Amino acid sequence: MWLVSKDAMMYLLFIGMVTLVWWGQTMSSEREMRVKLPIQYTNIPAAVVFDHPLPTHVGVTLHDKGKILRRIQHDSPMVQIDLANQFVESTGMLHIPADWIRQQLASVLPETSKIQYVQLDLNTIRYEIQASKPVAVQLSAYWTLAQQHQLEKMPILEPDTICIYGTKDQIAHIASIKTDSVVLLDLAKNTQKTLGLRIPEGMRSSAQSVAVTWHVEPFTEKTFTLPITVKNMPTNEVIHLFPKELTATVRVGISHFSEIKISDFQAICKYPQANEKTLQVDIICTTPYATNVRSNIREVEYIIERQ
């Protein structure tokens, strides 16, 4: 066990008090400090490309009380630089004057802080406005569904259109951009994947990836009895069909089962041509929620009665 003498204790206490006094004087007295503050650029057109990265920080020498300078150093307020209307020509030089930065600094720093010096590593940068073109995103995927399941709708891509940037020759022949490939087997529930985009080398795009969603749900079947009608019947004729109605069965997702009505379907034959012994029956479906429509009758016999 260590024993500390009374003299040692007094010495340590003295050192602590001196340190506190020094720290208090330092925090309350005015002095200079150099801080690095982050920069955020706004209103840069997406088609603009620079030959060097824009500076991410600005060095600022400030004069103020120590405690205020320490707070600024800790909080690192963001300096916003608005570059609207700075890109007029297709190529040119972007110049960021120190006055711009001083104005923005004044809006984020305490009024008591005096700006002594501003240093930006690179304040003149060459830019180029590239050609741009909107193109569709093409899904590159293979999937299978679990038994008794179906897609409620086709996969949804977000975004489904992007903008590509490059030279006029580069973008001229591009109509779509493919996603990275994905294989999904036995889908039984809603599934979302983030897929990268295959951007040609030397080009840029407004998005680097897309979110793809497969809406999957169980399905069941619904059955209707439909009357069979004939199109384009002359007004002076009556046609008798054998049989005159059919049973139609459709596949429907559970979420839309109650929405499917008999009025969504029609069983129709065309008016018979010469020497036709039977008429083909087509079922017209007007709802997007019913699939795999089938019936027990494909052809009917008929007798025409002229009046």
PDB file of C-alpha atoms in Angstrom:
ATOM      1  CA  MET A   1       0.000   0.000   0.000  1.00  0.00           C
ATOM      2  CA  TRP A   2       1.331   3.393  -1.080  1.00  0.00           C
ATOM      3  CA  LEU A   3       1.366   6.192   1.541  1.00  0.00           C
ATOM      4  CA  VAL A   4       1.365   9.798   0.342  1.00  0.00           C
ATOM      5  CA  SER A   5       3.012  12.354   2.619  1.00  0.00           C
ATOM      6  CA  LYS A   6       1.360  15.607   3.625  1.00  0.00           C
ATOM      7  CA  ASP A   7       3.931  17.606   1.621  1.00  0.00           C
ATOM      8  CA  ALA A   8       3.217  15.576  -1.511  1.00  0.00           C
ATOM      9  CA  MET A   9      -0.511  16.125  -1.077  1.00  0.00           C
ATOM     10  CA  MET A  10      -0.015  19.870  -0.739  1.00  0.00           C
ATOM     11  CA  TYR A  11       2.178  19.898  -3.840  1.00  0.00           C
ATOM     12  CA  LEU A  12      -0.415  18.048  -5.911  1.00  0.00           C
ATOM     13  CA  LEU A  13      -3.132  20.369  -4.688  1.00  0.00           C
ATOM     14  CA  PHE A  14      -1.001  23.376  -5.593  1.00  0.00           C
ATOM     15  CA  ILE A  15      -0.375  22.037  -9.111  1.00  0.00           C
ATOM     16  CA  GLY A  16      -4.104  21.401  -9.564  1.00  0.00           C
ATOM     17  CA  MET A  17      -4.998  24.927  -8.488  1.00  0.00           C
ATOM     18  CA  VAL A  18      -2.384  26.458 -10.770  1.00  0.00           C
ATOM     19  CA  THR A  19      -3.704  24.395 -13.676  1.00  0.00           C
ATOM     20  CA  LEU A  20      -7.274  25.538 -13.012  1.00  0.00           C
ATOM     21  CA  VAL A  21      -6.187  29.173 -12.833  1.00  0.00           C
ATOM     22  CA  TRP A  22      -4.225  28.814 -16.072  1.00  0.00           C
ATOM     23  CA  TRP A  23      -7.123  27.104 -17.800  1.00  0.00           C
ATOM     24  CA  GLY A  24      -9.556  29.776 -16.612  1.00  0.00           C
ATOM     25  CA  GLN A  25      -7.330  32.574 -17.843  1.00  0.00           C
ATOM     26  CA  THR A  26      -6.817  30.808 -21.154  1.00  0.00           C
ATOM     27  CA  MET A  27     -10.550  30.366 -21.696  1.00  0.00           C
ATOM     28  CA  SER A  28     -11.440  33.936 -20.701  1.00  0.00           C
ATOM     29  CA  SER A  29      -8.577  35.761 -22.416  1.00  0.00           C
ATOM     30  CA  GLU A  30      -8.583  36.645 -26.087  1.00  0.00           C
ATOM     31  CA  ARG A  31      -6.231  34.879 -28.440  1.00  0.00           C
ATOM     32  CA  GLU A  32      -5.939  33.468 -31.959  1.00  0.00           C
ATOM     33  CA  MET A  33      -6.658  29.935 -33.110  1.00  0.00           C
ATOM     34  CA  ARG A  34      -6.650  28.221 -36.491  1.00  0.00           C
ATOM     35  CA  VAL A  35      -9.600  25.885 -37.104  1.00  0.00           C
ATOM     36  CA  LYS A  36     -10.664  23.728 -40.071  1.00  0.00           C
ATOM     37  CA  LEU A  37     -14.346  23.965 -40.911  1.00  0.00           C
ATOM     38  CA  PRO A  38     -16.250  21.660 -43.315  1.00  0.00           C
ATOM     39  CA  ILE A  39     -17.638  23.020 -46.587  1.00  0.00           C
ATOM     40  CA  GLN A  40     -20.967  22.158 -48.207  1.00  0.00           C
ATOM     41  CA  TYR A  41     -21.482  23.227 -51.827  1.00  0.00           C
ATOM     42  CA  THR A  42     -24.988  23.868 -53.148  1.00  0.00           C
ATOM     43  CA  ASN A  43     -26.582  24.304 -56.584  1.00  0.00           C
ATOM     44  CA  ILE A  44     -23.953  22.403 -58.589  1.00  0.00           C
ATOM     45  CA  PRO A  45     -25.633  21.093 -61.770  1.00  0.00           C
ATOM     46  CA  ALA A  46     -25.467  17.306 -61.991  1.00  0.00           C
ATOM     47  CA  ALA A  47     -23.819  17.499 -65.437  1.00  0.00           C
ATOM     48  CA  VAL A  48     -20.823  19.473 -64.111  1.00  0.00           C
ATOM     49  CA  VAL A  49     -17.563  17.577 -63.583  1.00  0.00           C
ATOM     50  CA  PHE A  50     -14.325  18.993 -62.137  1.00  0.00           C
ATOM     51  CA  ASP A  51     -10.733  18.120 -62.989  1.00  0.00           C
ATOM     52  CA  HIS A  52      -9.932  18.088 -59.244  1.00  0.00           C
ATOM     53  CA  PRO A  53     -12.133  17.383 -56.213  1.00  0.00           C
ATOM     54  CA  LEU A  54     -13.563  20.485 -54.580  1.00  0.00           C
ATOM     55  CA  PRO A  55     -11.958  21.353 -51.221  1.00  0.00           C
ATOM     56  CA  THR A  56     -13.843  19.757 -48.339  1.00  0.00           C
ATOM     57  CA  HIS A  57     -12.549  22.081 -45.590  1.00  0.00           C
ATOM     58  CA  VAL A  58     -11.440  25.681 -45.211  1.00  0.00           C
ATOM     59  CA  GLY A  59      -8.737  26.819 -42.800  1.00  0.00           C
ATOM     60  CA  VAL A  60      -9.714  29.878 -40.751  1.00  0.00           C
ATOM     61  CA  THR A  61      -7.638  31.850 -38.243  1.00  0.00           C
ATOM     62  CA  LEU A  62      -9.946  33.442 -35.648  1.00  0.00           C
ATOM     63  CA  HIS A  63      -9.504  35.912 -32.813  1.00  0.00           C
ATOM     64  CA  ASP A  64     -11.801  35.582 -29.802  1.00  0.00           C
ATOM     65  CA  LYS A  65     -11.964  34.381 -26.216  1.00  0.00           C
ATOM     66  CA  GLY A  66     -10.481  30.958 -25.705  1.00  0.00           C
ATOM     67  CA  LYS A  67     -13.726  29.318 -24.587  1.00  0.00           C
ATOM     68  CA  ILE A  68     -15.528  30.563 -27.705  1.00  0.00           C
ATOM     69  CA  LEU A  69     -12.738  29.342 -29.976  1.00  0.00           C
ATOM     70  CA  ARG A  70     -12.828  25.936 -28.285  1.00  0.00           C
ATOM     71  CA  ARG A  71     -16.580  25.760 -28.854  1.00  0.00           C
ATOM     72  CA  ILE A  72     -16.153  26.604 -32.534  1.00  0.00           C
ATOM     73  CA  GLN A  73     -13.457  23.959 -32.854  1.00  0.00           C
ATOM     74  CA  HIS A  74     -15.725  21.382 -31.205  1.00  0.00           C
ATOM     75  CA  ASP A  75     -18.943  22.225 -33.097  1.00  0.00           C
ATOM     76  CA  SER A  76     -17.269  22.640 -36.542  1.00  0.00           C
ATOM     77  CA  PRO A  77     -20.098  24.678 -38.097  1.00  0.00           C
ATOM     78  CA  MET A  78     -20.741  23.937 -41.769  1.00  0.00           C
ATOM     79  CA  VAL A  79     -19.747  26.604 -44.288  1.00  0.00           C
ATOM     80  CA  GLN A  80     -22.179  26.650 -47.218  1.00  0.00           C
ATOM     81  CA  ILE A  81     -20.999  27.939 -50.580  1.00  0.00           C
ATOM     82  CA  ASP A  82     -23.707  28.592 -53.167  1.00  0.00           C
ATOM     83  CA  LEU A  83     -22.440  27.957 -56.708  1.00  0.00           C
ATOM     84  CA  ALA A  84     -25.650  28.896 -58.531  1.00  0.00           C
ATOM     85  CA  ASN A  85     -25.103  30.611 -61.900  1.00  0.00           C
ATOM     86  CA  GLN A  86     -21.357  29.921 -61.816  1.00  0.00           C
ATOM     87  CA  PHE A  87     -21.341  27.484 -64.754  1.00  0.00           C
ATOM     88  CA  VAL A  88     -22.173  29.479 -67.875  1.00  0.00           C
ATOM     89  CA  GLU A  89     -19.819  28.090 -70.504  1.00  0.00           C
ATOM     90  CA  SER A  90     -19.491  24.415 -71.472  1.00  0.00           C
ATOM     91  CA  THR A  91     -15.956  24.539 -70.049  1.00  0.00           C
ATOM     92  CA  GLY A  92     -14.323  27.089 -67.802  1.00  0.00           C
ATOM     93  CA  MET A  93     -12.659  27.905 -64.502  1.00  0.00           C
ATOM     94  CA  LEU A  94     -14.522  28.031 -61.204  1.00  0.00           C
ATOM     95  CA  HIS A  95     -13.054  30.630 -58.853  1.00  0.00           C
ATOM     96  CA  ILE A  96     -14.052  30.698 -55.192  1.00  0.00           C
ATOM     97  CA  PRO A  97     -13.088  34.129 -53.811  1.00  0.00           C
ATOM     98  CA  ALA A  98     -12.110  34.472 -50.164  1.00  0.00           C
ATOM     99  CA  ASP A  99     -14.830  37.137 -49.803  1.00  0.00           C
ATOM    100  CA  TRP A 100     -17.484  34.490 -50.486  1.00  0.00           C
ATOM    101  CA  ILE A 101     -16.122  32.347 -47.706  1.00  0.00           C
ATOM    102  CA  ARG A 102     -15.838  35.304 -45.325  1.00  0.00           C
ATOM    103  CA  GLN A 103     -19.500  36.157 -45.913  1.00  0.00           C
ATOM    104  CA  GLN A 104     -20.593  32.610 -45.179  1.00  0.00           C
ATOM    105  CA  LEU A 105     -18.325  32.398 -42.137  1.00  0.00           C
ATOM    106  CA  ALA A 106     -19.916  35.530 -40.733  1.00  0.00           C
ATOM    107  CA  SER A 107     -23.314  33.816 -40.842  1.00  0.00           C
ATOM    108  CA  VAL A 108     -22.201  30.739 -38.844  1.00  0.00           C
ATOM    109  CA  LEU A 109     -19.649  32.191 -36.400  1.00  0.00           C
ATOM    110  CA  PRO A 110     -20.334  34.216 -33.243  1.00  0.00           C
ATOM    111  CA  GLU A 111     -20.361  37.976 -33.744  1.00  0.00           C
ATOM    112  CA  THR A 112     -17.388  38.324 -31.394  1.00  0.00           C
ATOM    113  CA  SER A 113     -15.149  36.116 -33.539  1.00  0.00           C
ATOM    114  CA  LYS A 114     -12.902  38.142 -35.824  1.00  0.00           C
ATOM    115  CA  ILE A 115     -11.719  36.455 -39.004  1.00  0.00           C
ATOM    116  CA  GLN A 116      -7.983  37.062 -39.355  1.00  0.00           C
ATOM    117  CA  TYR A 117      -7.142  34.784 -42.283  1.00  0.00           C
ATOM    118  CA  VAL A 118      -8.897  32.384 -44.660  1.00  0.00           C
ATOM    119  CA  GLN A 119      -7.061  29.600 -46.482  1.00  0.00           C
ATOM    120  CA  LEU A 120      -8.595  27.380 -49.176  1.00  0.00           C
ATOM    121  CA  ASP A 121      -6.281  24.724 -50.564  1.00  0.00           C
ATOM    122  CA  LEU A 122      -7.589  25.098 -54.116  1.00  0.00           C
ATOM    123  CA  ASN A 123      -9.726  28.113 -55.011  1.00  0.00           C
ATOM    124  CA  THR A 124      -9.590  27.865 -58.827  1.00  0.00           C
ATOM    125  CA  ILE A 125     -10.760  24.629 -60.471  1.00  0.00           C
ATOM    126  CA  ARG A 126     -11.442  23.730 -64.088  1.00  0.00           C
ATOM    127  CA  TYR A 127     -14.946  22.426 -64.850  1.00  0.00           C
ATOM    128  CA  GLU A 128     -16.792  20.887 -67.798  1.00  0.00           C
ATOM    129  CA  ILE A 129     -20.528  20.540 -68.448  1.00  0.00           C
ATOM    130  CA  GLN A 130     -21.101  17.070 -69.852  1.00  0.00           C
ATOM    131  CA  ALA A 131     -23.891  15.968 -72.169  1.00  0.00           C
ATOM    132  CA  SER A 132     -26.826  14.303 -70.392  1.00  0.00           C
ATOM    133  CA  LYS A 133     -29.647  11.946 -71.309  1.00  0.00           C
ATOM    134  CA  PRO A 134     -32.519  10.265 -69.397  1.00  0.00           C
ATOM    135  CA  VAL A 135     -32.599   6.487 -69.871  1.00  0.00           C
ATOM    136  CA  ALA A 136     -34.705   3.627 -68.532  1.00  0.00           C
ATOM    137  CA  VAL A 137     -33.392   1.176 -65.958  1.00  0.00           C
ATOM    138  CA  GLN A 138     -33.593  -2.430 -67.164  1.00  0.00           C
ATOM    139  CA  LEU A 139     -33.951  -5.134 -64.523  1.00  0.00           C
ATOM    140  CA  SER A 140     -31.593  -8.074 -64.901  1.00  0.00           C
ATOM    141  CA  ALA A 141     -33.125 -10.749 -62.668  1.00  0.00           C
ATOM    142  CA  TYR A 142     -34.432 -14.307 -62.572  1.00  0.00           C
ATOM    143  CA  TRP A 143     -36.956 -15.398 -59.983  1.00  0.00           C
ATOM    144  CA  THR A 144     -39.314 -18.240 -59.160  1.00  0.00           C
ATOM    145  CA  LEU A 145     -42.345 -18.211 -56.901  1.00  0.00           C
ATOM    146  CA  ALA A 146     -43.237 -20.552 -54.093  1.00  0.00           C
ATOM    147  CA  GLN A 147     -46.174 -22.898 -54.660  1.00  0.00           C
ATOM    148  CA  GLN A 148     -49.578 -21.175 -54.548  1.00  0.00           C
ATOM    149  CA  HIS A 149     -47.962 -17.722 -54.763  1.00  0.00           C
ATOM    150  CA  GLN A 150     -47.955 -15.069 -57.466  1.00  0.00           C
ATOM    151  CA  LEU A 151     -46.720 -11.568 -58.169  1.00  0.00           C
ATOM    152  CA  GLU A 152     -49.296  -8.948 -57.318  1.00  0.00           C
ATOM    153  CA  LYS A 153     -47.670  -6.725 -59.943  1.00  0.00           C
ATOM    154  CA  MET A 154     -44.476  -6.634 -61.938  1.00  0.00           C
ATOM    155  CA  PRO A 155     -41.316  -5.749 -59.950  1.00  0.00           C
ATOM    156  CA  ILE A 156     -41.139  -2.062 -59.098  1.00  0.00           C
ATOM    157  CA  LEU A 157     -37.875  -0.195 -59.675  1.00  0.00           C
ATOM    158  CA  GLU A 158     -37.136   2.995 -57.769  1.00  0.00           C
ATOM    159  CA  PRO A 159     -35.992   4.957 -59.636  1.00  0.00           C
ATOM    160  CA  ASP A 160     -37.003   3.398 -62.955  1.00  0.00           C
ATOM    161  CA  THR A 161     -35.330   6.173 -64.961  1.00  0.00           C
ATOM    162  CA  ILE A 162     -31.924   7.768 -64.407  1.00  0.00           C
ATOM    163  CA  CYS A 163     -29.843  10.431 -66.115  1.00  0.00           C
ATOM    164  CA  ILE A 164     -26.467   9.534 -67.587  1.00  0.00           C
ATOM    165  CA  TYR A 165     -23.602  11.963 -68.226  1.00  0.00           C
ATOM    166  CA  GLY A 166     -20.729  11.805 -70.659  1.00  0.00           C
ATOM    167  CA  THR A 167     -19.683  12.979 -74.100  1.00  0.00           C
ATOM    168  CA  LYS A 168     -22.324  13.244 -76.821  1.00  0.00           C
ATOM    169  CA  ASP A 169     -20.817  10.251 -78.593  1.00  0.00           C
ATOM    170  CA  GLN A 170     -20.843   8.162 -75.403  1.00  0.00           C
ATOM    171  CA  ILE A 171     -24.507   8.674 -74.573  1.00  0.00           C
ATOM    172  CA  ALA A 172     -25.903   8.738 -78.133  1.00  0.00           C
ATOM    173  CA  HIS A 173     -26.387   4.959 -78.479  1.00  0.00           C
ATOM    174  CA  ILE A 174     -27.505   4.198 -74.912  1.00  0.00           C
ATOM    175  CA  ALA A 175     -31.244   3.600 -74.450  1.00  0.00           C
ATOM    176  CA  SER A 176     -31.206   1.809 -71.088  1.00  0.00           C
ATOM    177  CA  ILE A 177     -28.933   0.841 -68.219  1.00  0.00           C
ATOM    178  CA  LYS A 178     -29.007  -2.684 -66.777  1.00  0.00           C
ATOM    179  CA  THR A 179     -28.952  -3.529 -63.099  1.00  0.00           C
ATOM    180  CA  ASP A 180     -26.595  -6.060 -61.595  1.00  0.00           C
ATOM    181  CA  SER A 181     -27.935  -9.607 -61.966  1.00  0.00           C
ATOM    182  CA  VAL A 182     -29.820 -11.313 -59.159  1.00  0.00           C
ATOM    183  CA  VAL A 183     -31.424 -14.743 -58.760  1.00  0.00           C
ATOM    184  CA  LEU A 184     -34.318 -15.225 -56.307  1.00  0.00           C
ATOM    185  CA  LEU A 185     -35.892 -18.645 -55.797  1.00  0.00           C
ATOM    186  CA  ASP A 186     -39.196 -19.660 -54.188  1.00  0.00           C
ATOM    187  CA  LEU A 187     -40.417 -16.175 -53.317  1.00  0.00           C
ATOM    188  CA  ALA A 188     -43.197 -16.391 -50.723  1.00  0.00           C
ATOM    189  CA  LYS A 189     -43.336 -12.822 -49.382  1.00  0.00           C
ATOM    190  CA  ASN A 190     -42.644  -9.248 -50.423  1.00  0.00           C
ATOM    191  CA  THR A 191     -38.940  -8.906 -51.177  1.00  0.00           C
ATOM    192  CA  GLN A 192     -36.750  -5.864 -51.772  1.00  0.00           C
ATOM    193  CA  LYS A 193     -33.205  -5.794 -53.114  1.00  0.00           C
ATOM    194  CA  THR A 194     -30.814  -2.932 -53.792  1.00  0.00           C
ATOM    195  CA  LEU A 195     -29.069  -3.561 -57.103  1.00  0.00           C
ATOM    196  CA  GLY A 196     -26.131  -1.653 -58.525  1.00  0.00           C
ATOM    197  CA  LEU A 197     -26.220  -0.191 -62.016  1.00  0.00           C
ATOM    198  CA  ARG A 198     -23.856  -1.154 -64.819  1.00  0.00           C
ATOM    199  CA  ILE A 199     -22.666   2.308 -65.818  1.00  0.00           C
ATOM    200  CA  PRO A 200     -20.326   2.207 -68.848  1.00  0.00           C
ATOM    201  CA  GLU A 201     -16.738   3.143 -68.113  1.00  0.00           C
ATOM    202  CA  GLY A 202     -15.977   6.841 -68.415  1.00  0.00           C
ATOM    203  CA  MET A 203     -19.571   7.868 -67.752  1.00  0.00           C
ATOM    204  CA  ARG A 204     -21.522   9.026 -64.695  1.00  0.00           C
ATOM    205  CA  SER A 205     -25.145   8.675 -63.622  1.00  0.00           C
ATOM    206  CA  SER A 206     -27.641  10.371 -61.329  1.00  0.00           C
ATOM    207  CA  ALA A 207     -27.938   7.138 -59.292  1.00  0.00           C
ATOM    208  CA  GLN A 208     -25.542   4.306 -58.533  1.00  0.00           C
ATOM    209  CA  SER A 209     -28.181   1.770 -57.518  1.00  0.00           C
ATOM    210  CA  VAL A 210     -31.937   1.133 -57.561  1.00  0.00           C
ATOM    211  CA  ALA A 211     -34.336  -0.462 -55.110  1.00  0.00           C
ATOM    212  CA  VAL A 212     -36.325  -3.332 -56.635  1.00  0.00           C
ATOM    213  CA  THR A 213     -39.456  -4.634 -54.922  1.00  0.00           C
ATOM    214  CA  TRP A 214     -41.287  -7.888 -55.666  1.00  0.00           C
ATOM    215  CA  HIS A 215     -44.861  -7.830 -54.305  1.00  0.00           C
ATOM    216  CA  VAL A 216     -45.698 -11.484 -53.648  1.00  0.00           C
ATOM    217  CA  GLU A 217     -48.920 -12.907 -52.238  1.00  0.00           C
ATOM    218  CA  PRO A 218     -50.781 -16.234 -52.026  1.00  0.00           C
ATOM    219  CA  PHE A 219     -53.425 -16.805 -54.672  1.00  0.00           C
ATOM    220  CA  THR A 220     -56.678 -18.707 -54.839  1.00  0.00           C
ATOM    221  CA  GLU A 221     -59.261 -19.336 -57.559  1.00  0.00           C
ATOM    222  CA  LYS A 222     -62.700 -17.950 -58.206  1.00  0.00           C
ATOM    223  CA  THR A 223     -65.408 -19.421 -60.461  1.00  0.00           C
ATOM    224  CA  PHE A 224     -68.192 -17.690 -62.418  1.00  0.00           C
ATOM    225  CA  THR A 225     -71.001 -18.817 -64.696  1.00  0.00           C
ATOM    226  CA  LEU A 226     -71.021 -16.554 -67.755  1.00  0.00           C
ATOM    227  CA  PRO A 227     -73.609 -16.203 -70.507  1.00  0.00           C
ATOM    228  CA  ILE A 228     -72.174 -16.523 -74.022  1.00  0.00           C
ATOM    229  CA  THR A 229     -72.980 -13.686 -76.413  1.00  0.00           C
ATOM    230  CA  VAL A 230     -72.369 -13.215 -80.137  1.00  0.00           C
ATOM    231  CA  LYS A 231     -70.905 -10.031 -81.590  1.00  0.00           C
ATOM    232  CA  ASN A 232     -72.220  -8.221 -84.653  1.00  0.00           C
ATOM    233  CA  MET A 233     -75.513 -10.082 -84.902  1.00  0.00           C
ATOM    234  CA  PRO A 234     -77.835  -8.827 -87.701  1.00  0.00           C
ATOM    235  CA  THR A 235     -81.039  -7.344 -86.363  1.00  0.00           C
ATOM    236  CA  ASN A 236     -83.202  -9.763 -88.352  1.00  0.00           C
ATOM    237  CA  GLU A 237     -81.589 -12.899 -86.933  1.00  0.00           C
ATOM    238  CA  VAL A 238     -81.668 -14.808 -83.675  1.00  0.00           C
ATOM    239  CA  ILE A 239     -78.921 -17.256 -82.779  1.00  0.00           C
ATOM    240  CA  HIS A 240     -79.293 -20.182 -80.430  1.00  0.00           C
ATOM    241  CA  LEU A 241     -76.086 -21.467 -78.809  1.00  0.00           C
ATOM    242  CA  PHE A 242     -75.441 -24.932 -77.439  1.00  0.00           C
ATOM    243  CA  PRO A 243     -74.501 -24.549 -74.642  1.00  0.00           C
ATOM    244  CA  LYS A 244     -75.486 -20.936 -73.995  1.00  0.00           C
ATOM    245  CA  GLU A 245     -73.279 -20.399 -70.920  1.00  0.00           C
ATOM    246  CA  LEU A 246     -69.962 -21.591 -69.545  1.00  0.00           C
ATOM    247  CA  THR A 247     -68.052 -21.869 -66.293  1.00  0.00           C
ATOM    248  CA  ALA A 248     -64.953 -19.651 -66.054  1.00  0.00           C
ATOM    249  CA  THR A 249     -62.230 -20.089 -63.446  1.00  0.00           C
ATOM    250  CA  VAL A 250     -59.668 -17.378 -62.701  1.00  0.00           C
ATOM    251  CA  ARG A 251     -56.638 -17.036 -60.463  1.00  0.00           C
ATOM    252  CA  VAL A 252     -56.688 -14.078 -58.081  1.00  0.00           C
ATOM    253  CA  GLY A 253     -54.460 -12.849 -55.287  1.00  0.00           C
ATOM    254  CA  ILE A 254     -55.841 -12.984 -51.763  1.00  0.00           C
ATOM    255  CA  SER A 255     -55.676  -9.197 -51.377  1.00  0.00           C
ATOM    256  CA  HIS A 256     -57.999  -8.629 -54.383  1.00  0.00           C
ATOM    257  CA  PHE A 257     -60.339 -11.606 -53.997  1.00  0.00           C
ATOM    258  CA  SER A 258     -63.341  -9.528 -52.932  1.00  0.00           C
ATOM    259  CA  GLU A 259     -62.813  -7.042 -55.784  1.00  0.00           C
ATOM    260  CA  ILE A 260     -63.310  -9.569 -58.584  1.00  0.00           C
ATOM    261  CA  LYS A 261     -66.893  -9.385 -59.955  1.00  0.00           C
ATOM    262  CA  ILE A 262     -68.742 -11.273 -62.666  1.00  0.00           C
ATOM    263  CA  SER A 263     -69.037  -7.990 -64.560  1.00  0.00           C
ATOM    264  CA  ASP A 264     -65.242  -8.080 -65.072  1.00  0.00           C
ATOM    265  CA  PHE A 265     -65.639 -10.916 -67.605  1.00  0.00           C
ATOM    266  CA  GLN A 266     -67.430 -11.569 -70.902  1.00  0.00           C
ATOM    267  CA  ALA A 267     -67.745 -14.770 -72.932  1.00  0.00           C
ATOM    268  CA  ILE A 268     -67.977 -13.733 -76.598  1.00  0.00           C
ATOM    269  CA  CYS A 269     -68.229 -15.408 -80.012  1.00  0.00           C
ATOM    270  CA  LYS A 270     -67.822 -13.783 -83.400  1.00  0.00           C
ATOM    271  CA  TYR A 271     -70.733 -13.926 -85.842  1.00  0.00           C
ATOM    272  CA  PRO A 272     -70.310 -17.131 -87.858  1.00  0.00           C
ATOM    273  CA  GLN A 273     -68.762 -17.067 -91.291  1.00  0.00           C
ATOM    274  CA  ALA A 274     -69.934 -19.333 -94.112  1.00  0.00           C
ATOM    275  CA  ASN A 275     -69.758 -23.077 -93.442  1.00  0.00           C
ATOM    276  CA  GLU A 276     -68.657 -22.651 -89.812  1.00  0.00           C
ATOM    277  CA  LYS A 277     -70.103 -25.520 -87.790  1.00  0.00           C
ATOM    278  CA  THR A 278     -68.964 -24.254 -84.396  1.00  0.00           C
ATOM    279  CA  LEU A 279     -68.030 -20.889 -82.896  1.00  0.00           C
ATOM    280  CA  GLN A 280     -64.930 -20.255 -80.849  1.00  0.00           C
ATOM    281  CA  VAL A 281     -65.551 -18.718 -77.425  1.00  0.00           C
ATOM    282  CA  ASP A 282     -63.190 -16.031 -76.119  1.00  0.00           C
ATOM    283  CA  ILE A 283     -63.233 -14.742 -72.570  1.00  0.00           C
ATOM    284  CA  ILE A 284     -62.512 -11.051 -72.151  1.00  0.00           C
ATOM    285  CA  CYS A 285     -61.169  -9.968 -68.757  1.00  0.00           C
ATOM    286  CA  THR A 286     -61.238  -6.284 -67.820  1.00  0.00           C
ATOM    287  CA  THR A 287     -59.557  -6.455 -64.395  1.00  0.00           C
ATOM    288  CA  PRO A 288     -55.782  -6.556 -63.934  1.00  0.00           C
ATOM    289  CA  TYR A 289     -56.128  -8.648 -60.771  1.00  0.00           C
ATOM    290  CA  ALA A 290     -57.337 -11.850 -62.461  1.00  0.00           C
ATOM    291  CA  THR A 291     -54.936 -14.128 -64.323  1.00  0.00           C
ATOM    292  CA  ASN A 292     -54.892 -17.593 -65.843  1.00  0.00           C
ATOM    293  CA  VAL A 293     -58.492 -17.281 -67.062  1.00  0.00           C
ATOM    294  CA  ARG A 294     -59.848 -20.590 -68.358  1.00  0.00           C
ATOM    295  CA  SER A 295     -63.213 -22.195 -69.032  1.00  0.00           C
ATOM    296  CA  ASN A 296     -64.824 -25.579 -69.542  1.00  0.00           C
ATOM    297  CA  ILE A 297     -66.109 -24.562 -72.977  1.00  0.00           C
ATOM    298  CA  ARG A 298     -63.981 -23.505 -75.964  1.00  0.00           C
ATOM    299  CA  GLU A 299     -66.465 -23.966 -78.812  1.00  0.00           C
ATOM    300  CA  VAL A 300     -70.236 -23.963 -79.092  1.00  0.00           C
ATOM    301  CA  GLU A 301     -72.673 -25.184 -81.728  1.00  0.00           C
ATOM    302  CA  TYR A 302     -75.373 -22.863 -83.004  1.00  0.00           C
ATOM    303  CA  ILE A 303     -78.577 -22.521 -84.975  1.00  0.00           C
ATOM    304  CA  ILE A 304     -79.515 -19.267 -86.691  1.00  0.00           C
ATOM    305  CA  GLU A 305     -83.158 -18.333 -86.954  1.00  0.00           C
ATOM    306  CA  ARG A 306     -84.047 -15.628 -89.473  1.00  0.00           C
ATOM    307  CA  GLN A 307     -87.099 -13.537 -88.790  1.00  0.00           C
TER     308      GLN A 307
END
